[in-house]
XYZ file of C-alpha atoms in Angstrom:
459
model
C -4.919 13.918 -10.729
C -1.887 11.728 -11.330
C -0.919 9.139 -13.914
C 1.444 6.175 -14.043
C 2.656 3.700 -16.671
C 3.314 0.073 -15.640
C 3.842 -3.299 -17.264
C 1.129 -4.891 -15.130
C -1.444 -3.771 -12.607
C -2.786 -6.322 -10.102
C -6.178 -5.614 -8.556
C -6.584 -7.423 -5.237
C -4.102 -7.966 -2.438
C -5.035 -11.463 -1.282
C -2.559 -14.329 -1.531
C -3.229 -14.773 -5.281
C -2.604 -11.105 -6.080
C 0.499 -10.992 -3.888
C 1.867 -14.097 -5.616
C 1.267 -12.653 -9.082
C 2.766 -9.256 -8.298
C 5.794 -10.766 -6.535
C 6.536 -13.134 -9.410
C 6.333 -10.343 -11.966
C 8.544 -8.058 -9.887
C 10.992 -10.896 -9.372
C 11.276 -11.145 -13.171
C 11.986 -7.459 -13.604
C 8.585 -6.063 -14.597
C 7.359 -2.676 -13.459
C 4.201 -3.554 -11.511
C 1.717 -2.150 -9.058
C -0.754 -3.917 -6.795
C -3.763 -2.207 -5.234
C -6.088 -3.500 -2.537
C -9.335 -1.765 -1.581
C -9.215 -2.829 2.075
C -6.805 -1.547 4.706
C -4.575 -4.629 4.773
C -2.909 -7.067 2.400
C -3.408 -10.817 2.583
C -7.171 -11.058 2.124
C -8.621 -13.676 4.459
C -5.129 -14.716 5.634
C -4.597 -12.563 8.678
C -3.262 -13.201 12.189
C -4.398 -11.009 15.075
C -3.271 -11.009 18.701
C -6.157 -10.272 21.084
C -6.306 -10.795 24.842
C -3.344 -13.143 24.732
C -4.893 -15.284 21.986
C -3.619 -15.557 18.414
C -6.581 -15.390 16.049
C -6.403 -16.656 12.475
C -9.177 -14.960 10.506
C -8.647 -17.377 7.619
C -6.566 -20.543 7.120
C -4.903 -21.827 10.297
C -2.140 -23.921 8.779
C -0.457 -24.894 5.562
C 0.339 -28.127 3.777
C 2.553 -28.156 0.694
C 3.463 -30.626 -2.002
C 6.962 -30.633 -3.539
C 5.624 -29.099 -6.762
C 3.823 -26.159 -5.114
C 5.415 -22.804 -6.076
C 4.781 -21.478 -2.572
C 7.367 -23.918 -1.239
C 10.118 -22.259 -3.277
C 8.810 -18.807 -2.364
C 9.175 -19.494 1.346
C 12.884 -19.993 0.679
C 13.057 -16.948 -1.609
C 11.527 -14.811 1.135
C 13.966 -16.333 3.668
C 11.176 -17.472 5.980
C 11.187 -21.253 5.436
C 13.413 -21.826 8.464
C 10.884 -20.058 10.694
C 8.088 -22.516 9.919
C 6.791 -24.544 12.857
C 5.337 -28.029 12.454
C 2.084 -28.916 14.162
C 3.748 -32.057 15.460
C 1.753 -35.022 16.713
C -1.451 -33.025 17.206
C -1.587 -32.341 13.485
C -1.698 -36.064 12.741
C -4.879 -36.745 14.688
C -8.402 -35.700 13.758
C -11.843 -36.454 15.118
C -15.218 -37.022 13.489
C -18.455 -36.716 15.433
C -20.435 -39.954 15.544
C -23.557 -40.374 17.667
C -22.682 -37.167 19.448
C -19.156 -38.213 20.470
C -15.733 -37.401 18.971
C -14.255 -40.480 17.310
C -10.618 -40.550 16.080
C -10.402 -40.516 12.301
C -8.374 -43.510 11.042
C -4.981 -42.447 9.694
C -3.694 -45.907 8.757
C -4.966 -49.189 7.274
C -4.866 -50.813 10.721
C -6.939 -47.995 12.234
C -9.292 -48.210 9.269
C -10.002 -51.890 9.979
C -10.927 -51.160 13.596
C -12.616 -47.769 13.373
C -16.206 -47.549 14.623
C -16.915 -44.955 11.939
C -17.708 -47.843 9.580
C -19.755 -50.953 10.318
C -18.448 -54.350 9.232
C -20.717 -54.081 6.191
C -19.318 -50.625 5.460
C -15.726 -51.882 5.703
C -16.448 -54.787 3.355
C -18.104 -52.387 0.921
C -15.094 -50.074 1.153
C -12.691 -52.897 0.260
C -15.079 -53.874 -2.522
C -13.998 -50.710 -4.350
C -11.157 -52.788 -5.749
C -13.677 -54.643 -7.917
C -16.020 -51.804 -8.852
C -15.763 -51.267 -12.591
C -15.755 -47.778 -14.101
C -19.027 -46.809 -15.717
C -19.215 -47.730 -19.393
C -21.790 -45.065 -20.091
C -20.514 -42.486 -17.628
C -22.652 -39.377 -17.109
C -21.267 -36.076 -18.316
C -20.381 -35.166 -14.761
C -20.815 -36.802 -11.371
C -21.179 -35.058 -8.051
C -18.789 -36.009 -5.259
C -21.555 -37.932 -3.505
C -22.500 -39.847 -6.670
C -18.899 -40.828 -7.375
C -18.051 -41.822 -3.791
C -21.259 -43.764 -3.215
C -20.784 -45.641 -6.472
C -17.224 -46.632 -5.666
C -17.127 -46.885 -1.843
C -20.696 -47.036 -0.585
C -22.874 -44.688 1.495
C -21.182 -45.200 4.881
C -17.824 -44.046 3.578
C -19.536 -41.004 2.071
C -21.337 -40.131 5.298
C -18.512 -40.422 7.805
C -15.375 -39.909 5.717
C -16.053 -37.717 2.691
C -18.948 -35.600 3.954
C -17.039 -34.259 6.995
C -13.935 -33.684 4.852
C -15.997 -31.644 2.387
C -17.415 -29.672 5.331
C -13.915 -28.915 6.573
C -12.378 -27.845 3.266
C -15.275 -26.405 1.265
C -17.939 -25.717 3.943
C -20.178 -27.573 1.508
C -22.196 -30.700 0.799
C -20.832 -33.508 -1.394
C -23.979 -33.647 -3.509
C -23.411 -30.019 -4.565
C -19.820 -30.355 -5.748
C -18.424 -31.651 -9.023
C -16.100 -34.627 -8.564
C -13.950 -33.775 -11.586
C -13.500 -30.163 -10.451
C -13.175 -30.712 -6.711
C -11.052 -33.886 -6.627
C -9.560 -34.130 -10.128
C -6.694 -36.406 -9.072
C -9.026 -38.974 -7.548
C -11.334 -38.848 -10.536
C -8.349 -39.412 -12.821
C -7.295 -42.485 -10.807
C -10.433 -44.309 -11.852
C -9.626 -43.707 -15.518
C -5.986 -44.736 -15.169
C -6.097 -47.589 -12.658
C -9.747 -48.646 -12.605
C -9.742 -48.262 -8.819
C -8.934 -45.488 -6.346
C -7.376 -47.952 -3.908
C -5.181 -49.487 -6.620
C -4.236 -46.027 -7.810
C -3.304 -44.950 -4.297
C -0.981 -47.925 -3.819
C 0.561 -47.392 -7.261
C 1.272 -43.729 -6.571
C 2.705 -44.543 -3.167
C 5.089 -47.099 -4.679
C 6.213 -44.638 -7.318
C 6.555 -41.640 -5.034
C 10.010 -40.548 -3.965
C 10.611 -39.443 -0.416
C 10.167 -35.702 -0.033
C 13.483 -33.891 0.386
C 11.973 -30.866 2.115
C 10.735 -31.177 5.684
C 7.921 -28.725 4.931
C 6.264 -31.252 2.610
C 5.957 -33.858 5.367
C 3.575 -32.123 7.750
C 1.217 -29.222 8.254
C 2.868 -26.090 9.587
C 2.496 -22.407 10.344
C 4.698 -19.620 11.709
C 5.238 -18.260 15.228
C 3.200 -15.167 14.389
C 0.575 -17.114 12.467
C -0.290 -17.579 8.808
C -0.401 -13.825 8.323
C 3.407 -13.928 8.289
C 3.288 -15.154 4.667
C 1.357 -12.199 3.154
C 3.335 -9.816 5.382
C 6.566 -11.195 3.938
C 5.271 -10.890 0.370
C 4.095 -7.345 1.100
C 7.531 -6.466 2.458
C 9.098 -7.725 -0.771
C 6.701 -5.666 -2.888
C 7.280 -2.651 -0.631
C 5.924 0.538 -2.239
C 4.732 -1.368 -5.302
C 1.714 -2.517 -3.257
C -0.900 -0.204 -1.773
C -4.048 -0.505 0.332
C -7.242 1.562 0.650
C -7.183 1.999 -3.123
C -10.436 1.451 -5.023
C -10.425 0.638 -8.737
C -13.259 2.711 -10.186
C -13.094 1.286 -13.703
C -10.930 0.484 -16.682
C -11.093 0.678 -20.457
C -9.295 -1.261 -23.171
C -6.705 0.635 -25.190
C -4.463 -0.302 -28.109
C -1.547 -0.888 -25.736
C -3.396 -2.419 -22.781
C -5.694 -0.794 -20.222
C -6.384 2.608 -18.762
C -7.379 2.135 -15.131
C -8.984 4.786 -12.936
C -8.168 4.470 -9.255
C -9.344 6.360 -6.186
C -6.713 6.653 -3.472
C -6.906 9.028 -0.485
C -9.659 10.998 -2.230
C -7.445 11.597 -5.263
C -8.078 10.090 -8.697
C -5.209 8.309 -10.391
C -5.007 7.047 -13.964
C -2.749 4.112 -14.631
C -1.726 2.812 -18.028
C -1.047 -0.904 -17.757
C -0.030 -3.258 -20.530
C -1.527 -6.137 -18.536
C -4.346 -6.159 -16.013
C -4.797 -8.913 -13.413
C -8.042 -9.290 -11.463
C -7.155 -11.184 -8.282
C -10.475 -10.715 -6.536
C -13.490 -12.899 -5.791
C -15.508 -14.203 -8.723
C -18.378 -11.829 -7.930
C -16.123 -8.774 -7.710
C -14.375 -9.712 -10.966
C -17.797 -10.211 -12.567
C -18.790 -6.712 -11.516
C -15.637 -5.157 -12.940
C -15.991 -7.056 -16.225
C -19.707 -6.360 -16.764
C -19.129 -3.782 -19.518
C -15.880 -5.032 -21.024
C -16.851 -8.721 -21.276
C -20.503 -9.472 -20.450
C -20.041 -13.177 -21.219
C -17.134 -13.594 -18.796
C -19.025 -11.517 -16.246
C -22.097 -13.761 -16.472
C -20.054 -16.940 -16.069
C -18.164 -15.511 -13.092
C -21.404 -14.503 -11.401
C -22.601 -18.122 -11.656
C -19.927 -19.294 -9.192
C -21.539 -19.562 -5.736
C -19.731 -18.989 -2.455
C -20.356 -20.557 0.942
C -20.879 -18.046 3.762
C -19.142 -18.907 7.025
C -19.189 -17.455 10.526
C -16.138 -18.232 12.662
C -16.448 -18.091 16.451
C -13.279 -18.006 18.559
C -13.657 -19.215 22.141
C -11.046 -19.123 24.889
C -11.436 -21.321 27.962
C -9.379 -22.118 31.010
C -7.978 -25.597 30.356
C -9.725 -27.082 33.395
C -13.105 -26.081 31.934
C -12.791 -28.389 28.897
C -13.078 -32.095 29.629
C -11.951 -33.320 26.185
C -8.139 -33.665 25.943
C -8.102 -31.670 22.669
C -5.306 -33.959 21.509
C -5.595 -33.375 17.792
C -6.145 -31.032 14.877
C -9.858 -30.661 15.476
C -13.246 -32.210 14.901
C -15.557 -32.355 11.895
C -19.311 -32.863 11.983
C -21.059 -35.061 9.381
C -24.466 -33.909 8.186
C -26.035 -37.100 9.584
C -25.331 -35.798 13.092
C -27.870 -32.993 12.568
C -25.725 -30.398 14.327
C -25.619 -26.650 13.809
C -21.862 -26.345 13.417
C -19.489 -27.535 10.700
C -16.543 -28.312 12.921
C -14.185 -27.214 15.680
C -10.479 -26.522 15.368
C -8.324 -27.139 18.451
C -6.199 -24.089 17.641
C -4.038 -24.015 20.772
C -3.239 -27.736 20.412
C -1.632 -27.234 17.010
C 0.961 -24.564 17.674
C 2.432 -22.917 20.781
C 1.485 -19.458 22.058
C -2.013 -19.529 20.566
C -3.569 -19.040 24.016
C -2.478 -17.716 27.423
C -0.916 -20.151 29.849
C -3.377 -22.765 31.163
C -5.948 -21.706 28.548
C -7.126 -23.190 25.253
C -8.439 -21.652 22.046
C -11.247 -23.271 20.054
C -12.225 -22.092 16.572
C -15.784 -23.035 15.613
C -17.205 -22.860 12.086
C -20.880 -22.252 11.363
C -22.950 -21.909 8.199
C -21.577 -23.076 4.888
C -23.844 -24.536 2.238
C -25.504 -26.739 4.850
C -26.887 -23.887 6.989
C -26.059 -20.622 5.179
C -28.560 -18.559 7.188
C -26.836 -19.439 10.459
C -23.723 -17.594 9.298
C -25.734 -14.372 9.447
C -27.445 -14.973 12.788
C -27.486 -12.186 15.356
C -24.380 -12.326 17.543
C -26.366 -13.342 20.625
C -28.120 -16.186 18.806
C -24.912 -17.379 17.151
C -22.992 -17.452 20.426
C -25.800 -19.320 22.183
C -25.845 -21.963 19.425
C -22.079 -22.380 19.424
C -21.687 -22.534 23.201
C -24.370 -25.220 23.488
C -22.833 -27.300 20.696
C -19.324 -27.048 22.127
C -20.588 -27.864 25.615
C -22.358 -30.970 24.310
C -19.449 -32.193 22.170
C -16.323 -31.288 24.160
C -17.686 -31.048 27.675
C -16.955 -27.385 28.333
C -18.217 -25.820 31.539
C -18.878 -22.224 32.404
C -18.606 -19.300 30.023
C -15.587 -18.692 27.820
C -13.260 -15.908 28.914
C -12.656 -14.860 25.325
C -15.092 -14.538 22.418
C -14.750 -13.149 18.921
C -16.828 -13.511 15.758
C -15.549 -13.283 12.200
C -18.016 -13.476 9.312
C -17.211 -14.160 5.686
C -20.100 -13.596 3.282
C -18.046 -15.182 0.513
C -15.796 -17.597 2.359
C -15.160 -20.422 -0.097
C -16.058 -20.761 -3.807
C -18.128 -23.793 -4.680
C -17.007 -26.029 -7.535
C -20.492 -27.116 -8.533
C -21.346 -29.209 -11.574
C -20.271 -27.439 -14.737
C -17.435 -25.613 -12.960
C -14.668 -26.683 -15.333
C -16.749 -25.774 -18.384
C -17.641 -22.474 -16.701
C -13.983 -21.611 -16.102
C -13.185 -22.428 -19.732
C -15.978 -20.094 -20.900
C -14.561 -17.373 -18.691
C -11.050 -17.781 -20.067
C -12.272 -17.806 -23.656
C -14.249 -14.604 -23.108
C -11.440 -12.623 -21.459
C -10.076 -9.720 -23.493
C -6.411 -9.759 -24.506
C -3.914 -8.908 -21.780
C -6.465 -9.446 -19.010
C -5.829 -12.231 -16.525
C -7.547 -13.793 -13.509
C -6.229 -15.247 -10.280
C -8.037 -16.564 -7.237
C -9.409 -19.522 -5.328
C -12.367 -19.944 -7.694
C -10.155 -21.204 -10.526
C -8.407 -24.486 -9.775
C -8.309 -25.053 -6.023
C -9.278 -23.377 -2.762
C -6.260 -24.183 -0.593
C -3.647 -21.541 0.208
C -1.114 -23.327 -1.988
C -3.528 -23.647 -4.925
C -4.657 -20.036 -4.651
C -1.035 -18.897 -4.551
C -0.356 -21.022 -7.640
C -3.201 -19.296 -9.499
C -1.339 -16.018 -9.021
C 1.912 -17.537 -10.260
C 0.087 -18.938 -13.301
C -1.330 -15.504 -14.131
C 2.166 -14.036 -13.872
C 3.545 -16.732 -16.185
C 0.859 -15.906 -18.750
C 2.093 -12.319 -18.748
C 5.760 -13.306 -18.915
C 5.037 -15.509 -21.951
C 3.428 -12.658 -23.878
C 5.610 -11.290 -26.692
C 7.213 -7.928 -25.883
C 5.382 -4.808 -27.148
């Protein structure tokens, strides 16, 4: 039995926990981070198998100038190793009537795209004259908001596939104010999303950092980021360590931890839970039943990811883009396909391509848990129909995430506020269920938790 005193203990070694622990260490605090699995980084992990580079989680990164992760890439001395996706990253496809159609990336392309009929394009431009609701409902779903302002066609072939790609969800399930707060705010400020977009573009200064102009990754994959953070934390971060429980004390928390079959007791002035909402709910069930209940109300979309390697000659589609998304109207059994080897070099052996296919989500959650044989049969048939593949793939791998992406359903913002109000003193949360599911937003949640701790008065 061993004991340890620290300023802060971070539970969870995903990108949020790593961000929090790194920021606290950077500011001179004595910290420890513990992860129950055998690796740090959570879902962000890059694996080399059979000559293919597999991303078990996010495949690329996009940053805004204000994102803390941008500065951290420089702090970790890895910014200069980032690799842009280049031209392929600028092109996306949406499935329409069973065929991949380029997604319009400019006003000119928008006027000619077959994704919208002439009526749909006129309705889209009519958003300029749609007045905000005088008696607005307490909360609109994404589908309600978009249909009201842009019409049903824009929802079906623009927003629905985007929601599939980012949230593995359905637009009628998600809260507009929680999922797209900036767009919702544009209506209040400018009276129109289109007007607001032009106003923001006029007022925006040109980004000074090349990493804010494009999507990018690293030669070894996205896992290079958590590996770099782990290297900075060094022995202050540990894996295969299970938090058994914790109790509130006058000076903070007493945490019991099982590591290599030995029990440790850690006294921490601050405790950070950087785990999923359900895991945090479980740990808080005794200490704060109200916060635990609210956390358990946050649903997650399950996702199965199927990686398929083909010889290039066995895929008829040029794969000249980021990937393809599938609207619900198409009645398909997959959410989308990422053209992984088109984005960055050395993702597949020479003369081969790597496709990453997503299945399940809130649209077909049961499919994410299909037997391997059934799942592979479904995916191979869909990919064959959409991209014109022939023969069997020479590489296959399945990755399942029971809790892939938190869902910002109606009431999410109020739910998060209830959680924060019910948290005991000196206990903090970080994670993708708070204020954004992207890598950058999840990282920021960890930085925000660290700032809360740094702003506390000294003991």
